[in-house]
Structures are given as structure tokens and as C-alpha cells.
Short mmCIF file of C-alpha atoms in Angstrom, two decimals:
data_model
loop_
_atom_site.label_atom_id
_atom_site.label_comp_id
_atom_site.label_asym_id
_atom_site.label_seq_id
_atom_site.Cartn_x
_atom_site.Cartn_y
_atom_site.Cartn_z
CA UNK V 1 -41.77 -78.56 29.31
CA UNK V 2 -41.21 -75.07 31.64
CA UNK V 3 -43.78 -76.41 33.73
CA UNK V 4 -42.28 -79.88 33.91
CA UNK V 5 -39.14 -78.40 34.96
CA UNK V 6 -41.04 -75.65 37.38
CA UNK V 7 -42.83 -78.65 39.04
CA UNK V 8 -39.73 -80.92 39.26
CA UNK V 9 -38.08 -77.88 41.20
CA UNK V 10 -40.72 -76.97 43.40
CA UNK V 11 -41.05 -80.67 44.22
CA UNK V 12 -37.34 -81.42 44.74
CA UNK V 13 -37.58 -78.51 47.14
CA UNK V 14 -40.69 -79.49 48.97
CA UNK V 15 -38.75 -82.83 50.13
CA UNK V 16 -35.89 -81.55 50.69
CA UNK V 17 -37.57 -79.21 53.64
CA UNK V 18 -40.18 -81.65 54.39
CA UNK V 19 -36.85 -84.62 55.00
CA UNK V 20 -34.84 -81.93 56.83
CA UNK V 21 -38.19 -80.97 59.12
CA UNK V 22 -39.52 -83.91 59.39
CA UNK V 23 -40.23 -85.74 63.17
CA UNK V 24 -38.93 -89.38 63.22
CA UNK V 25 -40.30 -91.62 60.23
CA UNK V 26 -42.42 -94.81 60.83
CA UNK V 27 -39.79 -96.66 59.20
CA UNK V 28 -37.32 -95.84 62.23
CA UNK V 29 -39.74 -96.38 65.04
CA UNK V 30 -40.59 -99.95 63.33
CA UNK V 31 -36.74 -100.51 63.64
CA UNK V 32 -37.44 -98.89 67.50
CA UNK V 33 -39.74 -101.73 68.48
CA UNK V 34 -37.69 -104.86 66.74
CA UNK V 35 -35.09 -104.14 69.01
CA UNK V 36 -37.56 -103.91 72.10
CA UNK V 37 -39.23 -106.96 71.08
CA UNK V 38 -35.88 -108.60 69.98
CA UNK V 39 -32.67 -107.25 71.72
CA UNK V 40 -30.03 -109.75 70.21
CA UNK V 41 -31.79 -109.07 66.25
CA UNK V 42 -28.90 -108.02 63.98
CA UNK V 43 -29.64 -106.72 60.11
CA UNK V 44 -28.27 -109.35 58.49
CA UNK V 45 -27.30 -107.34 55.53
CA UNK V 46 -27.06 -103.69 54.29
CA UNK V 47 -25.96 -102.13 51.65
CA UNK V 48 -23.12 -98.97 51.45
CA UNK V 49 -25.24 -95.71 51.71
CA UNK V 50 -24.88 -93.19 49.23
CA UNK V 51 -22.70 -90.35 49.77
CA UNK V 52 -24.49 -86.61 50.66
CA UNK V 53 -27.68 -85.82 52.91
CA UNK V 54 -30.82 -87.97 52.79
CA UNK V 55 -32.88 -85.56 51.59
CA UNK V 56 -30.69 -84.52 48.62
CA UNK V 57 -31.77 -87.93 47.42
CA UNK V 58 -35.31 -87.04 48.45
CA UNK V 59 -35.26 -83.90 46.60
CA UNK V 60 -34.08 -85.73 43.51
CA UNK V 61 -36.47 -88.72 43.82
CA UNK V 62 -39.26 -86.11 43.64
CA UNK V 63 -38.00 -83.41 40.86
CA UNK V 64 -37.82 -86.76 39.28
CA UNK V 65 -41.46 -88.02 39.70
CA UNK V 66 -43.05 -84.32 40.42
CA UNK V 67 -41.24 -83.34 36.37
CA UNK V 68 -42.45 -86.83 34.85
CA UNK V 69 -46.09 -86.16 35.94
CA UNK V 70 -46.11 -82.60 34.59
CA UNK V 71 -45.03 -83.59 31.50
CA UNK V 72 -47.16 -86.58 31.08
CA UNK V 73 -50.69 -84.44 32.23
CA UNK V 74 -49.14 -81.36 29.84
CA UNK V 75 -49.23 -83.82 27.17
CA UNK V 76 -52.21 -85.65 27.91
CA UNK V 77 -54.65 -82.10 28.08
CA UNK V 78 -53.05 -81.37 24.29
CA UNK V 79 -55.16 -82.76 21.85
CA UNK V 80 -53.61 -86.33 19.67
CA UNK V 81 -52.56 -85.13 16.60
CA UNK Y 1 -43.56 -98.66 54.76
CA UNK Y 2 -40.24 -99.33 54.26
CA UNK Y 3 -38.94 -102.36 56.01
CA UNK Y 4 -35.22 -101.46 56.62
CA UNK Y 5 -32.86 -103.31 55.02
CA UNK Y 6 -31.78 -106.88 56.86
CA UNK Y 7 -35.16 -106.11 59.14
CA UNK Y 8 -36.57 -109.74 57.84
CA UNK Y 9 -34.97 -112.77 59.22
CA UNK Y 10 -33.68 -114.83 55.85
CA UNK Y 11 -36.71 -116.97 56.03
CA UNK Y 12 -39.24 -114.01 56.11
CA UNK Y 13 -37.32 -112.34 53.70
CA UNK Y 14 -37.40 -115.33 51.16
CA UNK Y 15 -40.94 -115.98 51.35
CA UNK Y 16 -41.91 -112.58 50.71
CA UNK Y 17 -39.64 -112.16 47.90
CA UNK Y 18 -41.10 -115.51 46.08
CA UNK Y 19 -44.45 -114.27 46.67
CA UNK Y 20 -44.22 -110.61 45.51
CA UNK Y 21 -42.31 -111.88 41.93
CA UNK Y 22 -44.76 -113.49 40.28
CA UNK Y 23 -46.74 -110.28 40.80
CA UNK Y 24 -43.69 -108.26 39.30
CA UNK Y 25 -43.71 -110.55 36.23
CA UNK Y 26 -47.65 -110.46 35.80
CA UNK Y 27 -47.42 -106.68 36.11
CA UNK Y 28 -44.63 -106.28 33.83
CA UNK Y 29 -46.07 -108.28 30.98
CA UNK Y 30 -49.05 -105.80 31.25
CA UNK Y 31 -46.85 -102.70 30.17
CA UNK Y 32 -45.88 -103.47 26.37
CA UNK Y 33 -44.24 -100.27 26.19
CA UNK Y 34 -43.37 -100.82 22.50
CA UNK Y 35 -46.98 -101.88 21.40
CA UNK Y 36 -49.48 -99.78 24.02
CA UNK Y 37 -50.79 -96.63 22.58
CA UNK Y 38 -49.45 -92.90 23.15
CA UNK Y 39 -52.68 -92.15 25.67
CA UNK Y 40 -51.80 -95.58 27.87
CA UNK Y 41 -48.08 -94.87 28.02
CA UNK Y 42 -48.76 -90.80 28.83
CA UNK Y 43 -51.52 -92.02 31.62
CA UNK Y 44 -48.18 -94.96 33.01
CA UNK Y 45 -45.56 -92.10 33.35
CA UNK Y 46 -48.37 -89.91 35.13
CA UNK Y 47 -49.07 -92.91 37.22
CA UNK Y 48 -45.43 -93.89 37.53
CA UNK Y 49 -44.40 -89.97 38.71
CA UNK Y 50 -47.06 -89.32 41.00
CA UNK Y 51 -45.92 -92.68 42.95
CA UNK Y 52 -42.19 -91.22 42.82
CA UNK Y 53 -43.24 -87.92 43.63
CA UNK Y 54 -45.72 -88.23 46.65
CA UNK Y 55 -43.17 -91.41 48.23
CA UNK Y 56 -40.31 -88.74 48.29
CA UNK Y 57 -42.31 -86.63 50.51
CA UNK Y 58 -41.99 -86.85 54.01
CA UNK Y 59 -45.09 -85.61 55.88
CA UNK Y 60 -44.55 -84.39 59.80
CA UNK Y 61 -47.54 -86.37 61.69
CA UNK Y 62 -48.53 -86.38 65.12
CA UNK Y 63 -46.14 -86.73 67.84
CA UNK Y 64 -43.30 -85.49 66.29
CA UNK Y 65 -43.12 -88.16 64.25
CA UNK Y 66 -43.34 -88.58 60.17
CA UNK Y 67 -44.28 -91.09 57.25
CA UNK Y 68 -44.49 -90.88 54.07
CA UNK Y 69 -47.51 -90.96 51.43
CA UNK Y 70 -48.22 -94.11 49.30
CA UNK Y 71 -48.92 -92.71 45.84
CA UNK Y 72 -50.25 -95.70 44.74
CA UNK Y 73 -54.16 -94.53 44.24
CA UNK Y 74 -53.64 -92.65 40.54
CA UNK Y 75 -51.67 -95.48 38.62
CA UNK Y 76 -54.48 -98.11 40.28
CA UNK Y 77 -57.72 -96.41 39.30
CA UNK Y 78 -56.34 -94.83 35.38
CA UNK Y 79 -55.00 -98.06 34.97
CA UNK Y 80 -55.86 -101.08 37.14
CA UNK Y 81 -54.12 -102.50 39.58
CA UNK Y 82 -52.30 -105.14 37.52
CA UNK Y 83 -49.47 -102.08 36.69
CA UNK Y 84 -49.26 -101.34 40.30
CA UNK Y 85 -46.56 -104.30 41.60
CA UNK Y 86 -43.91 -103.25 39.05
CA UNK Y 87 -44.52 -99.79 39.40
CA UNK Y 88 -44.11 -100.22 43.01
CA UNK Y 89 -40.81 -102.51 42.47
CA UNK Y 90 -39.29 -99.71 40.32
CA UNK Y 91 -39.55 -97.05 43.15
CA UNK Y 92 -38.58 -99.14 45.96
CA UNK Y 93 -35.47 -100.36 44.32
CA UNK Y 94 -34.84 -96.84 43.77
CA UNK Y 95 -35.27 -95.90 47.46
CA UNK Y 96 -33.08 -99.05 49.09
CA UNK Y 97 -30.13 -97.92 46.59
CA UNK Y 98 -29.89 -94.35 46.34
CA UNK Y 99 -31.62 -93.46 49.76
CA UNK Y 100 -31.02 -95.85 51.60
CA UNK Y 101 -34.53 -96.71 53.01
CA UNK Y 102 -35.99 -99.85 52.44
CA UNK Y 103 -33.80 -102.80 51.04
CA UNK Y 104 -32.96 -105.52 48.71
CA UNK Y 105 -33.24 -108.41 51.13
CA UNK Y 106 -37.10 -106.64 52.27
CA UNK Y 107 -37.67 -105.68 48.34
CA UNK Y 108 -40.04 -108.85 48.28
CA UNK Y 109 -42.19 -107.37 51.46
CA UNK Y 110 -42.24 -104.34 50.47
CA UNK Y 111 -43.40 -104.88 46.66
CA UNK Y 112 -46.07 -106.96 48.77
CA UNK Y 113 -47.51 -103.88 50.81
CA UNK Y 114 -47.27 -101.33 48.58
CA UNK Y 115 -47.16 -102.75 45.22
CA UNK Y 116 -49.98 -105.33 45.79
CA UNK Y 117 -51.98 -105.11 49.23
CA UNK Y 118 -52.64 -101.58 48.81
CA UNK Y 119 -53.38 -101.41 45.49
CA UNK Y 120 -55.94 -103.85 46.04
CA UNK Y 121 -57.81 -101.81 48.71
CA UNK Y 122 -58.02 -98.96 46.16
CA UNK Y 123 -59.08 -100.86 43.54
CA UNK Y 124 -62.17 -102.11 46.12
CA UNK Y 125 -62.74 -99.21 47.58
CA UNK Y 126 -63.05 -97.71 43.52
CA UNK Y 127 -65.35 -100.32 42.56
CA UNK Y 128 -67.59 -99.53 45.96
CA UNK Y 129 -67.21 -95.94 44.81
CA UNK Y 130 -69.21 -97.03 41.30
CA UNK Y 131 -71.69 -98.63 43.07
CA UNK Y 132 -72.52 -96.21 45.15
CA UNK Y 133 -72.47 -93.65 42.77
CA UNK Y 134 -70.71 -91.25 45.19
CA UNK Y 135 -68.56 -87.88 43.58
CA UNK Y 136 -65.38 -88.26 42.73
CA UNK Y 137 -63.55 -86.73 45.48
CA UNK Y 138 -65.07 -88.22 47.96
CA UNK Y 139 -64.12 -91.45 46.66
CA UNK Y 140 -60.50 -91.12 45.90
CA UNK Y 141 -59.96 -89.64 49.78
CA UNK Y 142 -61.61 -92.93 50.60
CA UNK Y 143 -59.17 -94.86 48.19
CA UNK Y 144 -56.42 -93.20 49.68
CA UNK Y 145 -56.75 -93.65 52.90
CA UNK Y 146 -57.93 -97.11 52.45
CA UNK Y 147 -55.01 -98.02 50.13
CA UNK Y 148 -52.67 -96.45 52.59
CA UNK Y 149 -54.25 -98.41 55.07
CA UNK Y 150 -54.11 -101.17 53.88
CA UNK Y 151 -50.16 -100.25 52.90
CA UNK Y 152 -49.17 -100.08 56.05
CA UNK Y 153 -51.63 -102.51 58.00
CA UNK Y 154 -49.50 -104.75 55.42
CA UNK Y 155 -46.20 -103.77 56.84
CA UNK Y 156 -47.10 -104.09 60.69
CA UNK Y 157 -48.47 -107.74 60.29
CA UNK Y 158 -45.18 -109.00 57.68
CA UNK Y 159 -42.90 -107.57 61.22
CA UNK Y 160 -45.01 -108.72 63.70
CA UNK Y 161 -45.34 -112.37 62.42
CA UNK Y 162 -41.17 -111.81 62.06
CA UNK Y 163 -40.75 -110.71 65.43
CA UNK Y 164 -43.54 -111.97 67.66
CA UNK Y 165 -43.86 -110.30 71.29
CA UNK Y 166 -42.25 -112.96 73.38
CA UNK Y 167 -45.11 -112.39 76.16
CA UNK Y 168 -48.19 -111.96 73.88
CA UNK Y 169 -47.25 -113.29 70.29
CA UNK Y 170 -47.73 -112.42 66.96
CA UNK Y 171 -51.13 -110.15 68.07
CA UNK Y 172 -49.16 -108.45 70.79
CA UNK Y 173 -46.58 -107.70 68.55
CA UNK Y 174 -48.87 -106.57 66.17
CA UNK Y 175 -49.93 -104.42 67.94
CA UNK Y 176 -47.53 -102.67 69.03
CA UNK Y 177 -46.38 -102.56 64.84
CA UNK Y 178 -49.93 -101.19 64.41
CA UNK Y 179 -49.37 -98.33 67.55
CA UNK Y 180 -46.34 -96.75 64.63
CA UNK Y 181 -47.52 -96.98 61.82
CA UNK Y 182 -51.91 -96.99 62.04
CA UNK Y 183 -51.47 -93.46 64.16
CA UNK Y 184 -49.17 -91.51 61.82
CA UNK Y 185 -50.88 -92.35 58.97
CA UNK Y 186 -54.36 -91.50 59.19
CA UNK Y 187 -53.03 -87.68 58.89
CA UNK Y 188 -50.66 -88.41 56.17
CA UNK Y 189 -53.27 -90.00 54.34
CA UNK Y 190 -55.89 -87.24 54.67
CA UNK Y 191 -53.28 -85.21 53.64
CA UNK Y 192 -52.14 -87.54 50.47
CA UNK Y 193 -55.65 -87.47 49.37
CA UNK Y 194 -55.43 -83.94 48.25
CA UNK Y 195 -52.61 -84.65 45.80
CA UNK Y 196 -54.33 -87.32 44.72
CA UNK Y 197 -57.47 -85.16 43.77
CA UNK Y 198 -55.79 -82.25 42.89
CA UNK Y 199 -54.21 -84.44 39.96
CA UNK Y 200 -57.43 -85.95 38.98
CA UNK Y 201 -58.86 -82.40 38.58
CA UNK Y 202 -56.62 -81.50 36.48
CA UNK Y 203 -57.13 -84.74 33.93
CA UNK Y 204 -59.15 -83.84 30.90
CA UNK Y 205 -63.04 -85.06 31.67
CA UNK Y 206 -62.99 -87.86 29.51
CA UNK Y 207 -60.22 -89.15 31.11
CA UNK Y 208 -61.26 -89.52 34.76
CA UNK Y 209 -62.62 -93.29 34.69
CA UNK Y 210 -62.41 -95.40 36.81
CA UNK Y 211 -60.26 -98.29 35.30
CA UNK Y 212 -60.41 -100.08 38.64
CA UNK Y 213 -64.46 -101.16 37.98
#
């Protein structure tokens, strides 16, 4: 469980820096080259962002998955009762 | 990956969806979280945080720009591909309502790529990897980068057949979809694959089959 919650930290941390640092994503530069191909293109629906920096969510999406697989391989390497 | 929310004209966006749900449902029936053993439901939240984890990051590539890792090689060869679409579903929902990236109206395209096209390539490329009897490693950096490839190769062909290059088409606008995403990734994949092993290295022995043959 300490290393779950190690892991989760040092993961949450690792995309936060790595989303802060990070040069343009794919996923913008796709949006980039709609418009060039199609000037007049409007989304035709989004949704309300949520409040704080992108890569506090990042960070949490991580600590999330990086503290989930800890546990789960701890778990797995002790024995079945 | 991530085709921005509203980035798929309705019609795009609608096929994609009805095509990626029957997928969801298949997958989802697979789970049986009540009946499946304590091993298959450890080896699904291992599966299920490595794809949260490694999609989280954001790796710098070349030319200043970035992308982000697929995760999707783990859950596909532990468990077979068939978890892979609702595991997929579960993080991209995530990601289009807490972060923003993705959406709901491109949830169906995006399930597609990453929940289905590229777990498909890995499960391939493991099933090559049997047959030719080659180590371990070497065959999960292929499944990586092939199921990455295939991720994203995914993603450049669902917005180029949306937004074909008035000039040159569909292949002209493909690609230019393939010029973003095909360059970045190659790095970010090499670079994916050593999560991927370091995790399968640290599996007890009798646990690192290939569930994908």
C-alpha cells in the first residue's frame, strides 16, 4: 500500500512536469490542419472545461492509474492465500 | 489520439459511435467482476492502471512537439483484446470530462482507435511474437509500437476521410493527418515500450503469457 501511494505520487508528478514541459500535442496540430484543410469547420459541440490547470488533471489521472497498478502487481507477487 | 471534441462532422461522429458500441458491450460482458477470480480481476486493474497511467503522460517528441503513449499493450496480451474497448471507453470518458481532451461527440472514434484498432495490432503482433519464438522484450517493443501505430494510423484516416484535402482528397488529406501524428510517435512509442517491459519484468514468471495467442 506505501508503494501504491509512493508510485501514485511520483506518477502524478511525472505528468504534471511532463504537461507543463511538454511541446504542442498531436491532438492540437490535428485541430491545426482541420482548419487549413477546412477554414469555415466549427466544433459543433463542447463541453464546459474543468476548472484549474490541465495538468493538475493530468497529475491526478496518473496518481490514479500509476497507484492502481502498484497495488494490483503488489498483490499479484504475494502468494493466494 | 484524441479527436477534440465537435472535430467529427455529426455524420462521422454517428457512425463511429454505432460502430465502436457493440465493441463496448462485447467487452463489457467479458469482465464479470462479481464471478471472475481474484488473479483475473488483480491482472484487469493492472491492465486498467497502466492504460490510465501511461495516457496521462505527455511525452516531448521531435520538433517541439508532444503525444501521448497508448497503454493499451499490457491489458491486451495478460488478457486478450476482448477487455481492451471498455477499458479504453472508461479512460477516454475520463479524459473528455475532467481534462478536457477528447470528447463525447468523438467518444465513438476514439474507442475505435484506441480501444479496438490498436489493440488488435498488439494482439497480431503477440501472436507473430509466439511463432517466432522471439524474447520477450523484443516482442512487446514490437507490440507497442505496432499497437501505437496502428492507434494513431487509426486517428489520421477517421479525420482525413472527415475532412478531405479539397485539392487531393481523402489521400492528400491523409497525409498530411499522417505528417502529425506518424512522426511524433515513433519516439513516444520507443519510449512507451520501456514501461511496458519494465511492468512485465516485474510480473511473477508464471504470469507473463501471452493471452493474446
Amino acid at each position: 500500500m506505501r508503494r501504491a501511494i509512493a508510485v501514485a505520487a511520483g506518477c502524478g508528478l511525472l505528468a504534471y512536469v511532463l504537461s507543463v514541459f511538454a511541446g504542442t500535442g498531436t491532438d492540437e496540430q490535428a485541430i491545426d490542419t482541420v482548419a487549413a484543410l477546412r477554414a469555415s469547420y466549427q466544433p459543433w459541440y463542447s463541453i464546459p472545461a474543468m476548472p484549474g490547470p490541465e495538468a493538475f488533471w493530468f497529475a491526478i489521472q496518473a496518481a490514479l492509474g500509476g497507484g492502481v497498478l502498484t497495488f494490483a502487481l503488489d498483490r499479484l507477487r504475494r502468494k493466494p492465500s | 489520439m484524441h479527436i477534440a471534441e465537435g472535430y467529427l462532422p455529426v455524420t462521422h461522429a454517428a457512425a463511429w459511435t454505432l460502430l465502436a458500441a457493440p465493441a463496448v458491450v462485447w467487452s463489457h460482458r467479458s469482465l464479470d467482476l462479481a464471478g471472475v477470480s481474484r488473479h483475473r480481476r488483480l491482472l484487469l486493474a493492472a491492465s486498467a492502471g497502466f492504460l490510465f497511467a501511461l495516457t496521462a503522460l505527455k511525452f516531448p517528441s521531435v520538433a517541439g512537439s508532444s503525444s501521448h503513449p497508448t497503454g493499451i499493450v499490457l491489458g491486451t496480451i495478460l488478457l486478450g483484446m476482448r477487455v481492451m474497448p471498455v477499458l479504453a471507453a472508461l479512460v477516454l470518458v475520463f479524459q473528455a470530462l475532467l481534462l478536457a481532451h477528447g470528447g463525447l461527440t468523438t467518444l465513438g472514434a476514439n474507442v475505435f482507435s484506441l480501444g479496438i484498432a490498436g489493440p488488435l495490432a498488439v494482439a497480431f503482433v503477440g501472436r507473430l511474437q509466439g511463432g517466432l519464438r522471439l524474447p520477450d522484450s523484443v516482442g512487446l517493443v514490437l507490440a507497442t509500437v505496432a499497437g501505437s501505430f496502428a492507434t494513431y494510423a487509426t486517428t489520421a484516416v477517421q479525420l482525413a476521410v472527415a475532412f478531405p484535402d479539397p485539392a487531393s482528397g481523402v489521400t492528400g488529406s491523409l497525409g498530411r493527418f499522417m505528417a502529425v501524428f506518424a512522426v511524433a510517435q515513433v519516439p513516444v512509442a520507443l519510449l512507451e515500450s520501456l514501461f511496458t517491459v519494465m511492468v512485465w519484468k516485474s510480473l511473477p514468471l508464471e504470469m507473463r503469457t501471452l493471452e493474446a495467442q
